[in-house]
Tab-separated table of C-alpha atoms in Angstrom:
chain	number	residue	atom	x	y	z
L	351	UNK	CA	-80.556	36.737	6.591
L	352	UNK	CA	-77.438	36.279	8.717
L	353	UNK	CA	-77.581	39.952	9.673
L	354	UNK	CA	-81.204	39.587	10.711
L	355	UNK	CA	-80.392	36.519	12.788
L	356	UNK	CA	-77.516	38.380	14.455
L	357	UNK	CA	-79.768	41.331	15.255
L	358	UNK	CA	-82.379	39.009	16.702
L	359	UNK	CA	-79.774	37.288	18.874
L	360	UNK	CA	-78.570	40.655	20.198
L	361	UNK	CA	-82.129	41.626	21.037
L	362	UNK	CA	-82.573	38.448	23.030
L	363	UNK	CA	-79.480	39.038	25.158
L	364	UNK	CA	-80.257	42.754	25.684
L	365	UNK	CA	-76.957	43.646	27.353
L	366	UNK	CA	-76.545	40.439	29.345
L	367	UNK	CA	-73.004	39.085	29.263
L	368	UNK	CA	-70.756	36.710	31.149
L	369	UNK	CA	-67.003	36.171	31.411
L	370	UNK	CA	-65.331	33.404	33.435
L	371	UNK	CA	-68.499	32.959	35.471
L	372	UNK	CA	-68.857	36.689	36.218
L	373	UNK	CA	-71.608	38.685	34.538
L	374	UNK	CA	-75.310	39.506	34.506
L	375	UNK	CA	-76.522	36.604	32.361
L	376	UNK	CA	-79.091	34.161	33.728
L	377	UNK	CA	-76.337	31.523	33.957
L	378	UNK	CA	-73.622	33.710	35.561
L	379	UNK	CA	-72.294	32.291	38.830
L	380	UNK	CA	-71.185	35.649	40.261
L	381	UNK	CA	-72.913	38.972	39.660
L	382	UNK	CA	-70.796	41.637	37.948
L	383	UNK	CA	-71.806	44.157	35.312
L	384	UNK	CA	-69.320	44.109	32.429
L	385	UNK	CA	-70.358	47.529	31.120
L	386	UNK	CA	-67.084	49.203	29.942
L	387	UNK	CA	-68.145	52.683	31.039
L	388	UNK	CA	-69.207	51.370	34.438
L	389	UNK	CA	-65.907	49.515	34.927
L	390	UNK	CA	-64.015	52.715	34.088
L	391	UNK	CA	-66.101	54.805	36.504
L	392	UNK	CA	-65.900	52.358	39.412
L	393	UNK	CA	-62.135	52.137	38.913
L	394	UNK	CA	-61.996	55.946	39.024
L	395	UNK	CA	-64.110	55.977	42.205
L	396	UNK	CA	-61.729	53.564	43.909
L	397	UNK	CA	-58.635	55.414	42.692
L	398	UNK	CA	-59.881	58.779	43.975
L	399	UNK	CA	-60.554	57.356	47.428
L	400	UNK	CA	-57.101	55.767	47.588
L	401	UNK	CA	-55.438	58.950	46.298
L	402	UNK	CA	-57.130	61.075	48.966
L	403	UNK	CA	-56.303	58.522	51.657
L	404	UNK	CA	-52.565	58.629	50.940
L	405	UNK	CA	-52.364	62.328	50.035
L	406	UNK	CA	-53.879	63.345	53.350
L	407	UNK	CA	-51.737	60.869	55.241
L	408	UNK	CA	-48.437	62.094	53.777
L	409	UNK	CA	-49.140	65.796	53.166
L	410	UNK	CA	-51.708	67.082	55.645
L	411	UNK	CA	-51.187	65.577	59.091
L	412	UNK	CA	-47.452	65.456	59.803
L	413	UNK	CA	-46.265	66.813	63.172
L	414	UNK	CA	-49.727	67.881	64.362
L	415	UNK	CA	-51.633	65.770	66.868
L	416	UNK	CA	-55.136	67.106	66.120
L	417	UNK	CA	-54.837	66.340	62.398
L	418	UNK	CA	-53.426	62.912	63.131
L	419	UNK	CA	-56.337	62.085	65.449
L	420	UNK	CA	-58.935	63.261	62.925
L	421	UNK	CA	-57.244	61.249	60.200
L	422	UNK	CA	-56.887	58.045	62.243
L	423	UNK	CA	-60.213	58.102	64.091
L	424	UNK	CA	-62.506	59.526	61.403
L	425	UNK	CA	-61.054	59.657	57.906
L	426	UNK	CA	-59.546	56.167	57.732
L	427	UNK	CA	-62.708	54.395	59.069
L	428	UNK	CA	-65.005	56.452	56.804
L	429	UNK	CA	-62.802	55.778	53.789
L	430	UNK	CA	-62.676	52.035	54.544
L	431	UNK	CA	-66.470	51.884	54.928
L	432	UNK	CA	-66.931	53.834	51.680
L	433	UNK	CA	-64.706	51.392	49.763
L	434	UNK	CA	-66.417	48.376	51.362
L	435	UNK	CA	-69.842	49.793	50.459
L	436	UNK	CA	-68.642	50.435	46.902
L	437	UNK	CA	-67.469	46.837	46.607
L	438	UNK	CA	-70.798	45.490	47.891
L	439	UNK	CA	-72.833	47.825	45.657
L	440	UNK	CA	-70.852	46.643	42.626
L	441	UNK	CA	-70.794	42.892	43.255
L	442	UNK	CA	-74.241	42.366	44.804
L	443	UNK	CA	-77.121	41.165	42.670
L	444	UNK	CA	-79.444	44.207	42.745
L	445	UNK	CA	-82.560	42.044	42.719
L	446	UNK	CA	-82.528	40.614	39.199
L	447	UNK	CA	-85.438	38.289	38.502
L	448	UNK	CA	-84.055	34.768	37.850
L	449	UNK	CA	-85.161	32.737	34.854
L	450	UNK	CA	-88.044	30.500	35.887
L	451	UNK	CA	-89.361	32.791	38.616
L	452	UNK	CA	-93.064	32.339	39.330
L	453	UNK	CA	-95.818	34.555	40.684
L	454	UNK	CA	-96.485	34.202	44.393
L	455	UNK	CA	-99.277	31.596	44.714
L	456	UNK	CA	-101.469	33.972	46.710
L	457	UNK	CA	-101.290	36.522	43.886
L	458	UNK	CA	-101.444	34.134	40.945
L	459	UNK	CA	-105.219	34.358	40.477
L	460	UNK	CA	-105.313	38.159	40.399
L	461	UNK	CA	-102.228	38.462	38.159
L	462	UNK	CA	-103.483	35.845	35.722
L	463	UNK	CA	-106.738	37.787	35.381
L	464	UNK	CA	-105.001	41.056	34.444
L	465	UNK	CA	-104.950	42.352	30.866
L	466	UNK	CA	-101.570	42.148	29.095
L	467	UNK	CA	-100.708	43.674	25.710
L	468	UNK	CA	-97.915	42.059	23.701
L	469	UNK	CA	-96.646	41.497	20.169
L	470	UNK	CA	-98.052	38.533	18.274
L	471	UNK	CA	-94.859	36.983	16.889
L	472	UNK	CA	-96.788	34.464	14.752
L	473	UNK	CA	-99.349	36.583	12.921
L	474	UNK	CA	-97.958	40.071	13.516
L	475	UNK	CA	-99.577	43.066	15.123
L	476	UNK	CA	-100.492	43.146	18.799
L	477	UNK	CA	-102.640	40.988	20.974
L	478	UNK	CA	-104.440	41.556	24.251
L	479	UNK	CA	-104.696	38.660	26.622
L	480	UNK	CA	-105.353	37.808	30.203
L	481	UNK	CA	-102.242	36.633	31.957
L	482	UNK	CA	-99.230	37.446	34.062
L	483	UNK	CA	-96.755	40.180	33.168
L	484	UNK	CA	-93.784	39.081	31.095
L	485	UNK	CA	-90.660	40.845	29.861
L	486	UNK	CA	-89.975	40.224	26.182
L	487	UNK	CA	-86.419	41.562	26.668
L	488	UNK	CA	-85.818	38.798	29.221
L	489	UNK	CA	-87.067	36.084	26.846
L	490	UNK	CA	-90.649	36.321	28.172
L	491	UNK	CA	-89.579	35.636	31.737
L	492	UNK	CA	-92.058	36.519	34.482
L	493	UNK	CA	-91.936	40.218	35.444
L	494	UNK	CA	-92.975	40.946	39.058
L	495	UNK	CA	-95.229	43.947	39.711
L	496	UNK	CA	-92.491	46.270	41.061
L	497	UNK	CA	-89.746	45.202	38.633
L	498	UNK	CA	-88.319	47.295	35.782
L	499	UNK	CA	-86.007	46.260	32.975
L	500	UNK	CA	-82.464	47.639	33.083
L	501	UNK	CA	-81.022	47.972	29.593
L	502	UNK	CA	-77.374	48.016	30.788
L	503	UNK	CA	-77.366	44.770	32.763
L	504	UNK	CA	-80.099	43.311	30.562
L	505	UNK	CA	-82.200	42.090	33.489
L	506	UNK	CA	-85.465	42.970	35.174
L	507	UNK	CA	-84.601	44.384	38.616
L	508	UNK	CA	-87.030	44.540	41.537
L	509	UNK	CA	-87.524	48.120	42.798
L	510	UNK	CA	-84.927	49.426	40.370
L	511	UNK	CA	-83.909	52.997	41.235
L	512	UNK	CA	-81.433	53.729	38.419
L	513	UNK	CA	-78.223	52.493	36.853
L	514	UNK	CA	-75.166	54.125	38.426
L	515	UNK	CA	-71.851	53.962	36.544
L	516	UNK	CA	-69.963	55.003	39.708
L	517	UNK	CA	-70.820	51.619	41.225
L	518	UNK	CA	-71.001	49.837	37.834
L	519	UNK	CA	-74.362	48.309	38.641
L	520	UNK	CA	-78.082	48.815	38.640
L	521	UNK	CA	-79.420	50.011	41.996
L	522	UNK	CA	-82.275	47.818	43.185
L	523	UNK	CA	-83.893	46.222	46.206
L	524	UNK	CA	-80.820	44.193	47.278
L	525	UNK	CA	-78.027	46.777	46.842
L	526	UNK	CA	-79.785	50.120	47.355
L	527	UNK	CA	-78.489	50.127	50.924
L	528	UNK	CA	-74.874	49.823	49.755
L	529	UNK	CA	-75.303	52.632	47.240
L	530	UNK	CA	-76.625	54.969	49.950
L	531	UNK	CA	-73.832	53.973	52.347
L	532	UNK	CA	-71.255	54.597	49.628
L	533	UNK	CA	-72.384	58.176	49.020
L	534	UNK	CA	-72.874	58.742	52.774
L	535	UNK	CA	-69.333	57.719	53.733
L	536	UNK	CA	-67.884	59.509	50.703
L	537	UNK	CA	-69.665	62.645	51.909
L	538	UNK	CA	-68.227	62.192	55.414
L	539	UNK	CA	-64.693	61.665	54.076
L	540	UNK	CA	-65.060	64.890	52.082
L	541	UNK	CA	-66.012	66.777	55.257
L	542	UNK	CA	-63.017	65.408	57.190
L	543	UNK	CA	-60.724	66.091	54.236
L	544	UNK	CA	-61.874	69.721	54.036
L	545	UNK	CA	-61.295	70.050	57.789
L	546	UNK	CA	-57.729	68.731	57.505
L	547	UNK	CA	-56.996	71.078	54.587
L	548	UNK	CA	-58.301	74.084	56.542
L	549	UNK	CA	-56.211	73.117	59.569
L	550	UNK	CA	-53.138	72.992	57.322
L	551	UNK	CA	-53.934	76.466	55.954
L	552	UNK	CA	-54.588	78.010	59.360
L	553	UNK	CA	-51.569	76.446	61.007
L	554	UNK	CA	-48.959	76.903	58.301
L	555	UNK	CA	-50.273	79.434	55.818
L	556	UNK	CA	-48.986	78.988	52.280
L	557	UNK	CA	-45.794	80.055	50.580
L	558	UNK	CA	-45.423	79.732	46.810
L	559	UNK	CA	-42.104	80.326	45.080
L	560	UNK	CA	-42.376	82.236	41.801
L	561	UNK	CA	-41.450	80.324	38.601
L	562	UNK	CA	-38.081	81.020	36.929
L	563	UNK	CA	-39.529	82.018	33.544
L	564	UNK	CA	-40.881	85.320	34.918
L	565	UNK	CA	-38.792	88.334	33.864
L	566	UNK	CA	-35.976	89.269	36.220
L	567	UNK	CA	-37.417	92.638	37.240
L	568	UNK	CA	-40.909	91.277	37.762
L	569	UNK	CA	-39.495	88.258	39.521
L	570	UNK	CA	-37.453	90.412	41.900
L	571	UNK	CA	-40.445	92.623	42.662
L	572	UNK	CA	-42.847	89.726	43.254
L	573	UNK	CA	-40.280	87.725	45.182
L	574	UNK	CA	-39.496	90.689	47.396
L	575	UNK	CA	-43.201	91.183	48.161
L	576	UNK	CA	-43.734	87.509	48.916
L	577	UNK	CA	-40.559	87.329	51.005
L	578	UNK	CA	-41.586	90.383	52.997
L	579	UNK	CA	-45.027	88.922	53.670
L	580	UNK	CA	-43.610	85.552	54.634
L	581	UNK	CA	-40.918	87.050	56.896
L	582	UNK	CA	-43.509	89.188	58.640
L	583	UNK	CA	-45.785	86.152	59.037
L	584	UNK	CA	-42.877	84.061	60.354
L	585	UNK	CA	-41.841	86.792	62.774
L	586	UNK	CA	-45.377	86.950	64.127
L	587	UNK	CA	-45.334	83.193	64.625
L	588	UNK	CA	-42.013	83.400	66.451
L	589	UNK	CA	-43.361	86.070	68.752
L	590	UNK	CA	-46.477	84.053	69.532
L	591	UNK	CA	-44.930	80.627	69.936
L	592	UNK	CA	-41.248	81.220	70.291
L	593	UNK	CA	-40.520	78.705	67.525
L	594	UNK	CA	-38.309	79.217	64.493
L	595	UNK	CA	-40.619	77.193	62.194
L	596	UNK	CA	-43.612	75.043	63.057
L	597	UNK	CA	-42.934	71.318	62.570
L	598	UNK	CA	-44.514	69.995	59.388
L	599	UNK	CA	-44.741	73.421	57.766
L	600	UNK	CA	-42.358	73.649	54.822
L	601	UNK	CA	-40.827	76.969	53.931
L	602	UNK	CA	-42.073	76.484	50.380
L	603	UNK	CA	-44.217	74.034	48.396
L	604	UNK	CA	-42.451	72.355	45.499
L	605	UNK	CA	-44.187	71.570	42.220
L	606	UNK	CA	-45.091	68.006	43.173
L	607	UNK	CA	-46.611	69.035	46.492
L	608	UNK	CA	-48.568	71.840	44.862
L	609	UNK	CA	-50.050	69.508	42.231
L	610	UNK	CA	-51.098	66.951	44.849
L	611	UNK	CA	-52.521	69.654	47.092
L	612	UNK	CA	-54.491	71.262	44.249
L	613	UNK	CA	-55.924	67.946	43.062
L	614	UNK	CA	-56.914	67.040	46.604
L	615	UNK	CA	-58.769	70.330	47.083
L	616	UNK	CA	-60.611	70.022	43.747
L	617	UNK	CA	-61.620	66.381	44.287
L	618	UNK	CA	-62.742	67.046	47.850
L	619	UNK	CA	-64.948	70.006	46.908
L	620	UNK	CA	-66.513	68.205	43.928
L	621	UNK	CA	-67.300	65.073	45.907
L	622	UNK	CA	-68.655	67.116	48.802
L	623	UNK	CA	-71.316	68.885	46.719
L	624	UNK	CA	-72.095	65.863	44.515
L	625	UNK	CA	-72.660	63.436	47.393
L	626	UNK	CA	-74.583	66.066	49.375
L	627	UNK	CA	-77.101	66.421	46.530
L	628	UNK	CA	-77.312	62.641	46.106
L	629	UNK	CA	-77.988	62.108	49.823
L	630	UNK	CA	-80.838	64.624	49.766
L	631	UNK	CA	-82.369	62.864	46.751
L	632	UNK	CA	-81.947	59.390	48.249
L	633	UNK	CA	-83.474	60.461	51.548
L	634	UNK	CA	-86.886	60.391	49.883
L	635	UNK	CA	-86.334	56.791	48.787
L	636	UNK	CA	-85.622	55.747	52.375
L	637	UNK	CA	-88.578	57.693	53.733
L	638	UNK	CA	-91.162	56.507	51.190
L	639	UNK	CA	-89.759	53.006	50.495
L	640	UNK	CA	-90.234	53.754	46.791
L	641	UNK	CA	-87.613	53.797	44.023
L	642	UNK	CA	-86.943	56.830	41.826
L	643	UNK	CA	-88.693	55.240	38.845
L	644	UNK	CA	-91.769	54.431	40.943
L	645	UNK	CA	-91.957	57.962	42.346
L	646	UNK	CA	-91.595	59.583	38.926
L	647	UNK	CA	-94.188	57.334	37.287
L	648	UNK	CA	-96.615	57.949	40.125
L	649	UNK	CA	-96.178	61.719	39.974
L	650	UNK	CA	-96.572	61.705	36.204
L	651	UNK	CA	-99.853	59.834	36.551
L	652	UNK	CA	-98.567	56.794	34.635
L	653	UNK	CA	-99.102	54.430	37.546
L	654	UNK	CA	-101.211	54.092	40.629
L	655	UNK	CA	-99.360	54.680	43.901
L	656	UNK	CA	-100.773	51.408	45.244
L	657	UNK	CA	-98.769	49.459	42.656
L	658	UNK	CA	-95.481	50.484	44.281
L	659	UNK	CA	-96.438	50.752	47.930
L	660	UNK	CA	-94.302	48.852	50.496
L	661	UNK	CA	-95.454	45.314	51.200
L	662	UNK	CA	-95.222	45.848	54.976
L	663	UNK	CA	-94.562	48.547	57.567
L	664	UNK	CA	-92.719	46.315	60.041
L	665	UNK	CA	-89.326	47.002	58.424
L	666	UNK	CA	-87.585	49.330	55.993
L	667	UNK	CA	-87.283	47.877	52.490
L	668	UNK	CA	-84.025	49.727	51.745
L	669	UNK	CA	-82.054	48.560	54.791
L	670	UNK	CA	-83.966	45.416	55.746
L	671	UNK	CA	-83.969	44.061	59.281
L	672	UNK	CA	-86.845	43.529	61.691
L	673	UNK	CA	-87.745	47.117	62.563
L	674	UNK	CA	-88.645	50.251	60.541
L	675	UNK	CA	-86.525	52.569	62.723
L	676	UNK	CA	-82.779	53.211	62.813
L	677	UNK	CA	-80.607	50.260	63.757
L	678	UNK	CA	-76.844	49.705	63.934
L	679	UNK	CA	-76.836	47.421	60.865
L	680	UNK	CA	-78.113	50.292	58.716
L	681	UNK	CA	-74.648	51.840	58.809
L	682	UNK	CA	-72.627	48.710	58.025
L	683	UNK	CA	-72.185	47.257	54.503
L	684	UNK	CA	-73.744	43.936	55.503
L	685	UNK	CA	-76.089	41.964	53.201
L	686	UNK	CA	-79.732	43.042	53.288
L	687	UNK	CA	-81.983	40.585	55.138
L	688	UNK	CA	-85.761	40.588	55.224
L	689	UNK	CA	-88.007	38.671	57.628
L	690	UNK	CA	-88.593	35.170	56.327
L	691	UNK	CA	-92.340	35.677	56.213
L	692	UNK	CA	-91.949	38.740	53.949
L	693	UNK	CA	-89.026	37.759	51.708
L	694	UNK	CA	-91.013	36.517	48.700
L	695	UNK	CA	-93.560	39.327	49.008
L	696	UNK	CA	-90.800	41.961	48.924
L	697	UNK	CA	-89.244	40.449	45.801
L	698	UNK	CA	-92.646	39.822	44.223
L	699	UNK	CA	-91.906	36.303	42.977
L	700	UNK	CA	-91.307	32.742	44.096
L	701	UNK	CA	-88.147	30.866	43.144
L	702	UNK	CA	-85.870	28.029	44.186
L	703	UNK	CA	-83.122	26.042	42.485
L	704	UNK	CA	-85.463	23.194	41.591
L	705	UNK	CA	-87.468	25.338	39.167
L	706	UNK	CA	-86.624	24.695	35.497
L	707	UNK	CA	-84.555	27.496	33.861
L	708	UNK	CA	-87.342	28.366	31.447
L	709	UNK	CA	-90.080	31.024	31.554
L	710	UNK	CA	-92.947	30.073	33.825
L	711	UNK	CA	-95.971	28.800	31.891
L	712	UNK	CA	-99.459	29.745	32.941
L	713	UNK	CA	-102.378	27.331	33.048
L	714	UNK	CA	-103.683	26.496	29.577
L	715	UNK	CA	-107.083	28.091	30.152
L	716	UNK	CA	-105.706	31.620	29.852
L	717	UNK	CA	-108.028	33.738	27.721
L	718	UNK	CA	-106.255	35.073	24.604
L	719	UNK	CA	-107.401	37.170	21.710
L	720	UNK	CA	-105.143	38.333	18.890
L	721	UNK	CA	-105.330	40.464	15.817
L	722	UNK	CA	-103.014	40.097	12.833
L	723	UNK	CA	-104.057	43.219	11.042
L	724	UNK	CA	-101.444	45.893	10.406
L	725	UNK	CA	-101.987	49.619	10.054
L	726	UNK	CA	-105.544	49.404	11.457
L	727	UNK	CA	-107.268	49.497	14.806
L	728	UNK	CA	-110.194	47.267	15.778
L	729	UNK	CA	-112.321	46.630	18.826
L	730	UNK	CA	-113.214	43.171	20.096
L	731	UNK	CA	-115.958	43.440	22.654
L	732	UNK	CA	-114.443	45.239	25.658
L	733	UNK	CA	-110.842	44.809	24.405
L	734	UNK	CA	-109.065	47.100	21.955
L	735	UNK	CA	-105.982	46.625	19.792
L	736	UNK	CA	-103.871	49.494	18.540
L	737	UNK	CA	-102.264	49.920	15.180
L	738	UNK	CA	-98.535	49.554	14.440
L	739	UNK	CA	-98.292	53.324	14.646
L	740	UNK	CA	-98.593	52.975	18.436
L	741	UNK	CA	-96.445	49.851	18.609
L	742	UNK	CA	-93.433	51.772	19.869
L	743	UNK	CA	-95.512	53.276	22.674
L	744	UNK	CA	-96.904	49.921	23.720
L	745	UNK	CA	-93.559	48.137	23.769
L	746	UNK	CA	-91.507	50.926	25.294
L	747	UNK	CA	-89.665	49.895	28.432
L	748	UNK	CA	-87.432	51.518	30.988
L	749	UNK	CA	-84.344	53.075	29.389
L	750	UNK	CA	-82.196	54.216	32.327
L	751	UNK	CA	-79.459	56.824	32.289
L	752	UNK	CA	-76.396	57.568	34.391
L	753	UNK	CA	-76.467	59.544	37.585
L	754	UNK	CA	-77.128	63.183	36.961
L	755	UNK	CA	-79.018	62.565	33.726
L	756	UNK	CA	-82.372	61.478	35.121
L	757	UNK	CA	-84.657	58.623	34.214
L	758	UNK	CA	-86.835	58.195	31.142
L	759	UNK	CA	-90.200	56.774	32.053
L	760	UNK	CA	-92.019	54.090	30.173
L	761	UNK	CA	-95.676	53.380	29.934
L	762	UNK	CA	-95.732	49.679	30.692
L	763	UNK	CA	-97.745	47.749	28.216
L	764	UNK	CA	-99.620	46.117	31.057
L	765	UNK	CA	-101.524	49.269	32.020
L	766	UNK	CA	-104.739	48.984	30.078
L	767	UNK	CA	-105.905	52.405	31.231
L	768	UNK	CA	-103.070	54.207	29.461
L	769	UNK	CA	-103.629	51.995	26.415
L	770	UNK	CA	-107.223	53.105	26.177
L	771	UNK	CA	-106.196	56.745	26.214
L	772	UNK	CA	-103.767	56.288	23.336
L	773	UNK	CA	-105.647	53.849	21.118
L	774	UNK	CA	-108.386	54.744	18.671
L	775	UNK	CA	-110.968	52.067	18.207
L	776	UNK	CA	-113.163	51.595	15.122
L	777	UNK	CA	-116.282	49.412	15.150
L	778	UNK	CA	-116.292	46.174	13.192
L	779	UNK	CA	-118.346	46.377	10.029
C-alpha cells in the first residue's frame, strides 16, 4: 500500500521539483530546471565557451593586429551574447501554465462545448464529456489549446518546441528567442574562431618536435626532415620579410600548447556544424510561427493546422515586439514582450495572482457521460468509449527527447476524430 501511495505521489509531481525557491514546481519562486543531465550539459556549454574565449586570447592572437581586432571586435561580443542568451534560455519560464489558469472568456463557450476523453477515477474505464482540456499530469490543471506537457520539467508549456539539455530547459513561447540567439551567437563564435586558427596557420605554419620515445635512427631521420623543412620555410620568410622570426610564432609547440590547440580545433569544428544544422531547423519555426511539435503533428495528420496557427500577424511570436519584420531587439537577449491586447491570446489562458491555486472549475451544467465497464467497448448515442486495450493510446502525452533525438508525437485525448478511428463500437443490446 505504501509503495502504491509513493507511486501515485510521483505520478502527481511528474518531474516537478523545487530547491531553495528554485525549480519548476507550481510554487517555485524562480524558474530553474533541476534535471541532473540538463545541469551537466549547461555547465559543459558554459565551460566550452569560456575555454575557447581564453584559449584564443592567449594562444591565437599575440603580436598580430588583425587577429587582435577580430578577437576584440567580433569574438568577445559574440561570446558574451551567447553566454547571456544561454543564461536567459536556462532561467526564463518557457511559458509554463500556472496552477489556476482559466480559459480566455471569449473562448470559454467554444472550449466548454468540445468533447474531452479522460479516465474515470471513481468507477474505472474512460469517460467522454463536454468540457475544457485538462492535463492529468498537472493535477487536472487547465491545458490551453497550443500547450504540450513536458515530462522533464513536469509542466504544460505553451508552444513547446522541445526540451534541450544544452540550455537545461524546455523551449517554449517565452524562451524560444533565447534558444535561437544562443545557437546563432555560438555559430558566429565558431566562424570567428576558425578564422583566427587559419590566420595562425597561414602566418606561422606549424612545427612539431618528435617525441623522445622514437628510436634513435628513426628520430634522427624524421628530425632531420622536419628541421630541413622548417629551415627552408624560415629562410623563405626571412627573404620575404627580412625578419629572423615572426613575433608570436614559436619555434616549436610544447605538449601543453598542442593539447589546447587540438581541443580548440575539435570543439570549434563540432560546434560549427551542430549549430549550423540547428539554425536551419529553427528557421522554419521563425518563418511559420509554429513549434516543432505542432509542425510534426500537422504533417502527420494528427492535428489540424488551424489549431496551431499564430493568433495574429502583426508581430512575430518567437521574438515578440510590435512588428513582424526584423528589429534590433531580435538580436539582443531581452525578455520577450507581446502587445498588451494580444498577450492572453498568445498564451491561450487568463491568469492573475488573485486566482486561487487550484484547477479551474467549469460551470456545473457541463454534460458528462461515463462508462465503468472494463475490457469492452460501447456506444452511447453519438459518443463512443474505448476499451482498456486502447487506454494507453488515449492517455498518451508528449514525451520529449534531447536535441538530436527528435520528438515523439502524441495523439491528444481531446481529438475526437482520432478517437473514432481507433475505437470499435458495439451496439447496446
